[in-house]
Amino acid sequence: MFLQHKVAVVTGSGRGIGRAIALRLAADGADLVVNFFRNRAPAEATAAEAQARGRRAVVVKADVGTPEGIEALFAEAEKAFGGVDILINNAASGYNRPVMEQKIKGWDWTMNINARAALFCAQRAAPGMAARGGGHIVSVSSPGSFRVLPDYVVVGASKAALEAVTRYLAVELAPQNIVVNAVSPGIVATDALKHFATMRQADVLDKIAAGTPAGRVVTPEDVAGVVAFLCSPAADMIRGQTILMDGGATLPLTGVLNESGRA
Ligand SMILES: NC(=O)c1ccc[n+]([C@@H]2O[C@H](COP(=O)([O-])OP(=O)(O)OC[C@H]3O[C@@H](n4cnc5c(N)ncnc54)[C@H](OP(=O)(O)O)[C@@H]3O)[C@@H](O)[C@H]2O)c1
């Protein structure tokens, strides 16, 4: 258990991918700070599952889109465990509309939770990590940072910003032995998909799986495995990278080339 005696803060870890990451880090030995924003019950359930595996876990309600929420999250983590070794920026939200229907409020909301939070959570966490000899920060991005997905403009822009923040953190925090990276999964079947009209179509996940070279969509556990790897000594020389893990879905030039690869 390579994360034994380590403390991990996983933002948005009551549900979906965050929950899987938290439980994977707990399985690898970490104690947990389970963060939620609106849904306490699933966060309590995540914490209870970690505790059943012998880990310590606390639940903290905090909106990472605000400076007050970030301060509360780390103050609670330090009160419970004395410090933090691992930060996973997983929480995300989005104002999902076409370009011409976007509003400034939706842009600000999305950017603050998905991108600004990563910078200021890192800023809040880094001194404590350094005092403990170093740490790991992993953020969860999306291929919408470089591909164009339906209704995804502000989330895509926030994820592009998140990946840039990841590179800057990786360089500027390296002297404190803090390793910073991001992971970028393809489509994962979580509640998040309910917020996209395209993704609510009946057989859309089957179609995506059929168009994915690996033959299936990504699972929350797939993502958790790569995050855990990025927190391991084996990944020590990976810095500032965004690891695309989509089963090869973004590789084929579908719609431009036919099956024989000709235009
Ligand atoms: N699902 C996909 O296909 C997919 C693909 C690529 C990347 N991702 C990324 O993977 C991450 C997790 O996605 P998911 O599909 O698991 O999402 P999800 O099911 O919608 O869950 C979102 C999580 O974020 C939390 N959250 C939202 N706003 C928050 C805030 N202001 N402060 C603190 N927590 C907040 C939610 O907490 P509450 O429950 O309390 O609201 C929830 O735990 C996101 O970064 C997402 O962009 C997802």
Short mmCIF file of C-alpha atoms and ligand atoms in Angstrom, two decimals:
data_model
loop_
_atom_site.label_atom_id
_atom_site.label_comp_id
_atom_site.label_asym_id
_atom_site.label_seq_id
_atom_site.Cartn_x
_atom_site.Cartn_y
_atom_site.Cartn_z
CA MET A 1 0.00 0.00 0.00
CA PHE A 2 2.21 2.79 -1.32
CA LEU A 3 -0.06 5.57 -0.04
CA GLN A 4 -0.16 4.43 3.56
CA HIS A 5 -0.01 7.42 5.99
CA LYS A 6 -0.73 9.82 3.10
CA VAL A 7 -3.72 12.17 3.16
CA ALA A 8 -5.66 12.80 -0.04
CA VAL A 9 -8.13 15.60 -0.73
CA VAL A 10 -10.38 14.62 -3.64
CA THR A 11 -12.71 17.41 -4.74
CA GLY A 12 -16.21 16.30 -5.72
CA SER A 13 -15.71 12.76 -4.47
CA GLY A 14 -19.21 11.75 -3.38
CA ARG A 15 -20.22 10.67 -6.86
CA GLY A 16 -18.94 9.56 -10.24
CA ILE A 17 -15.27 9.64 -11.14
CA GLY A 18 -14.27 11.44 -7.94
CA ARG A 19 -15.78 8.67 -5.83
CA ALA A 20 -13.84 6.01 -7.75
CA ILE A 21 -10.60 8.00 -7.40
CA ALA A 22 -11.12 8.45 -3.64
CA LEU A 23 -11.81 4.76 -3.10
CA ARG A 24 -8.85 3.74 -5.24
CA LEU A 25 -6.49 6.00 -3.28
CA ALA A 26 -8.00 4.59 -0.06
CA ALA A 27 -7.39 1.05 -1.36
CA ASP A 28 -3.76 2.08 -1.92
CA GLY A 29 -3.57 3.21 1.71
CA ALA A 30 -4.51 6.92 1.76
CA ASP A 31 -6.73 8.60 4.32
CA LEU A 32 -9.40 10.72 2.67
CA VAL A 33 -10.96 14.12 2.67
CA VAL A 34 -14.19 13.56 0.76
CA ASN A 35 -15.48 16.86 -0.61
CA PHE A 36 -18.99 17.62 -1.86
CA PHE A 37 -20.94 20.72 -2.82
CA ARG A 38 -24.65 19.88 -2.96
CA ASN A 39 -25.05 16.15 -2.25
CA ARG A 40 -24.02 15.13 1.26
CA ALA A 41 -25.44 11.58 1.28
CA PRO A 42 -23.19 10.11 -1.46
CA ALA A 43 -20.16 11.82 0.13
CA GLU A 44 -20.99 10.18 3.47
CA ALA A 45 -21.30 6.85 1.63
CA THR A 46 -17.87 7.27 -0.01
CA ALA A 47 -16.32 8.06 3.37
CA ALA A 48 -18.07 5.10 5.02
CA GLU A 49 -16.75 2.76 2.32
CA ALA A 50 -13.19 3.98 2.88
CA GLN A 51 -13.60 3.59 6.65
CA ALA A 52 -14.87 0.04 6.13
CA ARG A 53 -11.55 -0.62 4.37
CA GLY A 54 -9.66 0.61 7.44
CA ARG A 55 -8.91 4.14 6.27
CA ARG A 56 -9.67 7.38 8.05
CA ALA A 57 -12.08 9.65 6.15
CA VAL A 58 -13.79 12.98 6.77
CA VAL A 59 -16.51 14.65 4.72
CA VAL A 60 -16.26 18.38 3.96
CA LYS A 61 -18.93 20.48 2.28
CA ALA A 62 -17.16 23.19 0.30
CA ASP A 63 -17.71 25.04 -2.98
CA VAL A 64 -14.28 24.99 -4.64
CA GLY A 65 -15.49 27.71 -7.01
CA THR A 66 -15.06 30.24 -4.19
CA PRO A 67 -11.99 31.30 -2.20
CA GLU A 68 -13.94 30.76 1.04
CA GLY A 69 -14.81 27.20 -0.01
CA ILE A 70 -11.17 26.41 -0.80
CA GLU A 71 -10.01 27.81 2.54
CA ALA A 72 -12.68 25.83 4.42
CA LEU A 73 -11.73 22.61 2.60
CA PHE A 74 -8.04 22.78 3.52
CA ALA A 75 -8.66 24.12 7.03
CA GLU A 76 -10.92 21.10 7.70
CA ALA A 77 -8.38 18.72 6.15
CA GLU A 78 -5.60 20.10 8.33
CA LYS A 79 -7.80 19.98 11.43
CA ALA A 80 -8.64 16.33 10.78
CA PHE A 81 -5.27 15.00 9.63
CA GLY A 82 -2.63 17.67 10.27
CA GLY A 83 -1.82 18.14 6.57
CA VAL A 84 -2.36 17.04 2.99
CA ASP A 85 -0.09 15.00 0.67
CA ILE A 86 -2.30 14.53 -2.38
CA LEU A 87 -4.72 16.90 -4.09
CA ILE A 88 -7.06 15.62 -6.80
CA ASN A 89 -8.87 18.41 -8.67
CA ASN A 90 -11.86 16.42 -9.88
CA ALA A 91 -14.91 18.61 -9.17
CA ALA A 92 -16.45 20.17 -12.25
CA SER A 93 -19.56 21.94 -13.35
CA GLY A 94 -20.65 23.55 -16.60
CA TYR A 95 -23.09 25.81 -18.35
CA ASN A 96 -23.80 23.54 -21.30
CA ARG A 97 -25.15 25.52 -24.26
CA PRO A 98 -24.15 26.31 -27.87
CA VAL A 99 -21.73 29.19 -28.35
CA MET A 100 -24.43 31.70 -29.22
CA GLU A 101 -26.45 30.95 -26.07
CA GLN A 102 -23.62 31.30 -23.59
CA LYS A 103 -23.84 33.91 -20.82
CA ILE A 104 -21.05 35.66 -18.91
CA LYS A 105 -22.42 34.23 -15.66
CA GLY A 106 -22.11 30.69 -17.04
CA TRP A 107 -18.55 31.32 -18.21
CA ASP A 108 -17.52 32.67 -14.80
CA TRP A 109 -19.27 29.82 -12.94
CA THR A 110 -17.63 27.15 -15.07
CA MET A 111 -14.16 28.66 -15.13
CA ASN A 112 -14.14 29.26 -11.38
CA ILE A 113 -15.02 25.66 -10.49
CA ASN A 114 -13.12 23.84 -13.24
CA ALA A 115 -9.95 25.92 -13.68
CA ARG A 116 -9.51 28.67 -11.08
CA ALA A 117 -10.09 26.16 -8.26
CA ALA A 118 -7.16 24.03 -9.42
CA LEU A 119 -4.74 26.97 -9.20
CA PHE A 120 -5.92 28.21 -5.83
CA CYS A 121 -6.38 24.75 -4.27
CA ALA A 122 -2.76 24.08 -5.29
CA GLN A 123 -1.67 27.44 -3.89
CA ARG A 124 -3.38 26.61 -0.58
CA ALA A 125 -2.10 23.02 -0.47
CA ALA A 126 1.51 23.42 -1.64
CA PRO A 127 3.18 24.93 1.47
CA GLY A 128 1.78 22.14 3.66
CA MET A 129 2.83 19.49 1.14
CA ALA A 130 6.33 20.97 0.99
CA ALA A 131 6.55 20.90 4.80
CA ARG A 132 5.73 17.17 4.65
CA GLY A 133 8.49 16.50 2.09
CA GLY A 134 6.48 16.84 -1.13
CA GLY A 135 3.22 15.75 -2.67
CA HIS A 136 1.14 15.00 -5.74
CA ILE A 137 -1.50 17.02 -7.56
CA VAL A 138 -3.61 15.45 -10.30
CA SER A 139 -6.41 17.27 -12.12
CA VAL A 140 -9.16 15.70 -14.19
CA SER A 141 -9.41 17.31 -17.62
CA SER A 142 -11.34 16.31 -20.74
CA PRO A 143 -10.66 15.90 -24.48
CA GLY A 144 -13.05 18.88 -24.88
CA SER A 145 -9.93 20.98 -24.20
CA PHE A 146 -8.79 20.31 -27.77
CA ARG A 147 -11.78 18.73 -29.56
CA VAL A 148 -15.12 20.42 -30.25
CA LEU A 149 -17.98 18.71 -28.42
CA PRO A 150 -21.69 19.71 -28.51
CA ASP A 151 -22.66 22.47 -26.00
CA TYR A 152 -19.19 22.21 -24.41
CA VAL A 153 -17.57 25.56 -25.22
CA VAL A 154 -17.14 26.88 -21.68
CA VAL A 155 -16.20 23.52 -20.18
CA GLY A 156 -13.75 22.96 -23.07
CA ALA A 157 -12.18 26.37 -22.45
CA SER A 158 -12.01 25.68 -18.70
CA LYS A 159 -10.29 22.34 -19.34
CA ALA A 160 -7.76 23.98 -21.69
CA ALA A 161 -7.03 26.47 -18.89
CA LEU A 162 -6.79 23.62 -16.38
CA GLU A 163 -4.17 21.88 -18.54
CA ALA A 164 -2.17 25.12 -18.80
CA VAL A 165 -2.36 25.60 -15.03
CA THR A 166 -1.13 22.01 -14.65
CA ARG A 167 2.02 22.79 -16.67
CA TYR A 168 2.80 25.95 -14.68
CA LEU A 169 2.23 24.21 -11.35
CA ALA A 170 4.45 21.31 -12.44
CA VAL A 171 7.38 23.63 -13.10
CA GLU A 172 6.97 26.06 -10.23
CA LEU A 173 6.22 23.42 -7.55
CA ALA A 174 8.89 20.93 -8.67
CA PRO A 175 11.53 22.42 -6.31
CA GLN A 176 9.21 21.50 -3.40
CA ASN A 177 9.04 17.90 -4.65
CA ILE A 178 5.41 18.32 -5.70
CA VAL A 179 4.54 16.29 -8.80
CA VAL A 180 1.72 17.77 -10.89
CA ASN A 181 -0.14 16.16 -13.80
CA ALA A 182 -3.60 15.77 -15.30
CA VAL A 183 -5.63 12.93 -16.72
CA SER A 184 -8.07 13.34 -19.61
CA PRO A 185 -10.65 10.56 -19.92
CA GLY A 186 -12.99 9.98 -22.84
CA ILE A 187 -16.72 9.53 -22.18
CA VAL A 188 -17.45 7.98 -18.78
CA ALA A 189 -21.01 6.94 -17.85
CA THR A 190 -21.75 9.24 -14.87
CA ASP A 191 -24.53 11.65 -13.87
CA ALA A 192 -22.64 14.36 -15.76
CA LEU A 193 -23.89 12.98 -19.08
CA LYS A 194 -27.52 13.80 -18.13
CA HIS A 195 -26.69 17.47 -18.63
CA PHE A 196 -25.92 17.03 -22.35
CA ALA A 197 -28.78 16.59 -24.85
CA THR A 198 -26.61 14.49 -27.20
CA MET A 199 -25.62 12.13 -24.40
CA ARG A 200 -29.23 11.49 -23.35
CA GLN A 201 -29.98 9.61 -26.60
CA ALA A 202 -30.78 5.96 -25.87
CA ASP A 203 -27.92 4.09 -27.54
CA VAL A 204 -25.27 6.81 -27.53
CA LEU A 205 -22.89 4.97 -25.20
CA ASP A 206 -23.10 1.82 -27.38
CA LYS A 207 -22.29 3.93 -30.44
CA ILE A 208 -19.34 5.57 -28.70
CA ALA A 209 -18.08 2.15 -27.56
CA ALA A 210 -18.41 0.84 -31.14
CA GLY A 211 -16.38 3.82 -32.44
CA THR A 212 -13.68 3.36 -29.79
CA PRO A 213 -10.69 1.22 -30.82
CA ALA A 214 -10.63 -0.34 -27.32
CA GLY A 215 -14.26 -1.43 -27.85
CA ARG A 216 -15.77 0.12 -24.73
CA VAL A 217 -16.17 3.42 -22.93
CA VAL A 218 -13.88 4.48 -20.09
CA THR A 219 -14.98 3.54 -16.55
CA PRO A 220 -14.50 5.60 -13.37
CA GLU A 221 -12.17 2.82 -12.18
CA ASP A 222 -10.03 3.20 -15.33
CA VAL A 223 -9.58 6.88 -14.47
CA ALA A 224 -8.86 6.10 -10.82
CA GLY A 225 -6.14 3.64 -11.84
CA VAL A 226 -4.28 6.24 -13.91
CA VAL A 227 -4.65 8.85 -11.14
CA ALA A 228 -3.21 6.39 -8.61
CA PHE A 229 -0.32 5.67 -11.00
CA LEU A 230 0.38 9.41 -11.30
CA CYS A 231 0.61 9.53 -7.47
CA SER A 232 3.10 6.64 -7.43
CA PRO A 233 6.91 6.70 -7.48
CA ALA A 234 6.82 5.07 -10.94
CA ALA A 235 5.40 8.31 -12.38
CA ASP A 236 8.00 10.58 -10.77
CA MET A 237 9.46 11.75 -14.09
CA ILE A 238 6.05 12.58 -15.61
CA ARG A 239 5.56 16.30 -14.98
CA GLY A 240 2.93 18.72 -16.23
CA GLN A 241 1.42 16.22 -18.63
CA THR A 242 -2.20 15.57 -19.48
CA ILE A 243 -2.58 11.84 -19.98
CA LEU A 244 -5.27 11.18 -22.59
CA MET A 245 -7.09 7.94 -21.77
CA ASP A 246 -9.96 7.43 -24.18
CA GLY A 247 -9.39 3.92 -25.52
CA GLY A 248 -8.16 5.52 -28.74
CA ALA A 249 -11.53 7.21 -29.43
CA THR A 250 -10.00 10.49 -30.62
CA LEU A 251 -7.55 8.80 -33.04
CA PRO A 252 -9.66 7.85 -36.11
CA LEU A 253 -10.58 10.70 -38.48
CA THR A 254 -14.23 9.65 -38.47
CA GLY A 255 -16.41 11.68 -40.84
CA VAL A 256 -13.44 12.73 -42.97
CA LEU A 257 -11.99 9.41 -44.05
CA ASN A 258 -13.98 6.28 -44.88
CA GLU A 259 -13.25 2.90 -43.31
CA SER A 260 -10.43 2.19 -45.74
CA GLY A 261 -8.76 5.41 -44.59
CA ARG A 262 -9.40 7.31 -47.87
CA ALA A 263 -10.98 10.77 -48.15
N1 LIG B 1 -18.16 11.85 -17.28
C1 LIG B 1 -17.39 12.05 -18.33
O1 LIG B 1 -17.68 11.59 -19.44
C2 LIG B 1 -16.10 12.83 -18.18
C3 LIG B 1 -15.20 12.80 -19.25
C4 LIG B 1 -14.02 13.53 -19.16
C5 LIG B 1 -13.73 14.23 -18.01
N2 LIG B 1 -14.64 14.24 -16.99
C6 LIG B 1 -14.27 15.01 -15.79
O2 LIG B 1 -14.23 14.14 -14.68
C7 LIG B 1 -14.55 14.86 -13.50
C8 LIG B 1 -15.68 14.18 -12.76
O3 LIG B 1 -16.77 14.07 -13.65
P1 LIG B 1 -18.07 13.20 -13.32
O4 LIG B 1 -18.56 12.72 -14.64
O5 LIG B 1 -17.81 12.25 -12.24
O6 LIG B 1 -19.03 14.38 -12.81
P2 LIG B 1 -20.39 14.34 -11.97
O7 LIG B 1 -20.93 12.96 -11.87
O8 LIG B 1 -21.25 15.42 -12.54
O9 LIG B 1 -19.88 14.78 -10.51
C9 LIG B 1 -19.40 16.07 -10.33
C10 LIG B 1 -18.79 16.14 -8.96
O10 LIG B 1 -18.26 17.45 -8.77
C11 LIG B 1 -18.78 17.98 -7.55
N3 LIG B 1 -18.88 19.43 -7.65
C12 LIG B 1 -19.52 20.17 -8.60
N4 LIG B 1 -19.36 21.47 -8.35
C13 LIG B 1 -18.62 21.57 -7.22
C14 LIG B 1 -18.13 22.65 -6.45
N5 LIG B 1 -18.38 23.92 -6.82
N6 LIG B 1 -17.38 22.39 -5.35
C15 LIG B 1 -17.13 21.11 -4.97
N7 LIG B 1 -17.58 20.03 -5.66
C16 LIG B 1 -18.32 20.27 -6.77
C17 LIG B 1 -20.12 17.31 -7.37
O11 LIG B 1 -20.49 17.38 -6.00
P3 LIG B 1 -22.06 17.28 -5.53
O12 LIG B 1 -22.46 15.85 -5.71
O13 LIG B 1 -22.06 17.70 -4.11
O14 LIG B 1 -22.81 18.20 -6.44
C18 LIG B 1 -19.80 15.89 -7.85
O15 LIG B 1 -19.19 15.14 -6.83
C19 LIG B 1 -14.87 16.29 -13.95
O16 LIG B 1 -13.72 17.09 -13.85
C20 LIG B 1 -15.24 16.09 -15.40
O17 LIG B 1 -15.08 17.26 -16.19
C21 LIG B 1 -15.81 13.55 -17.04
#
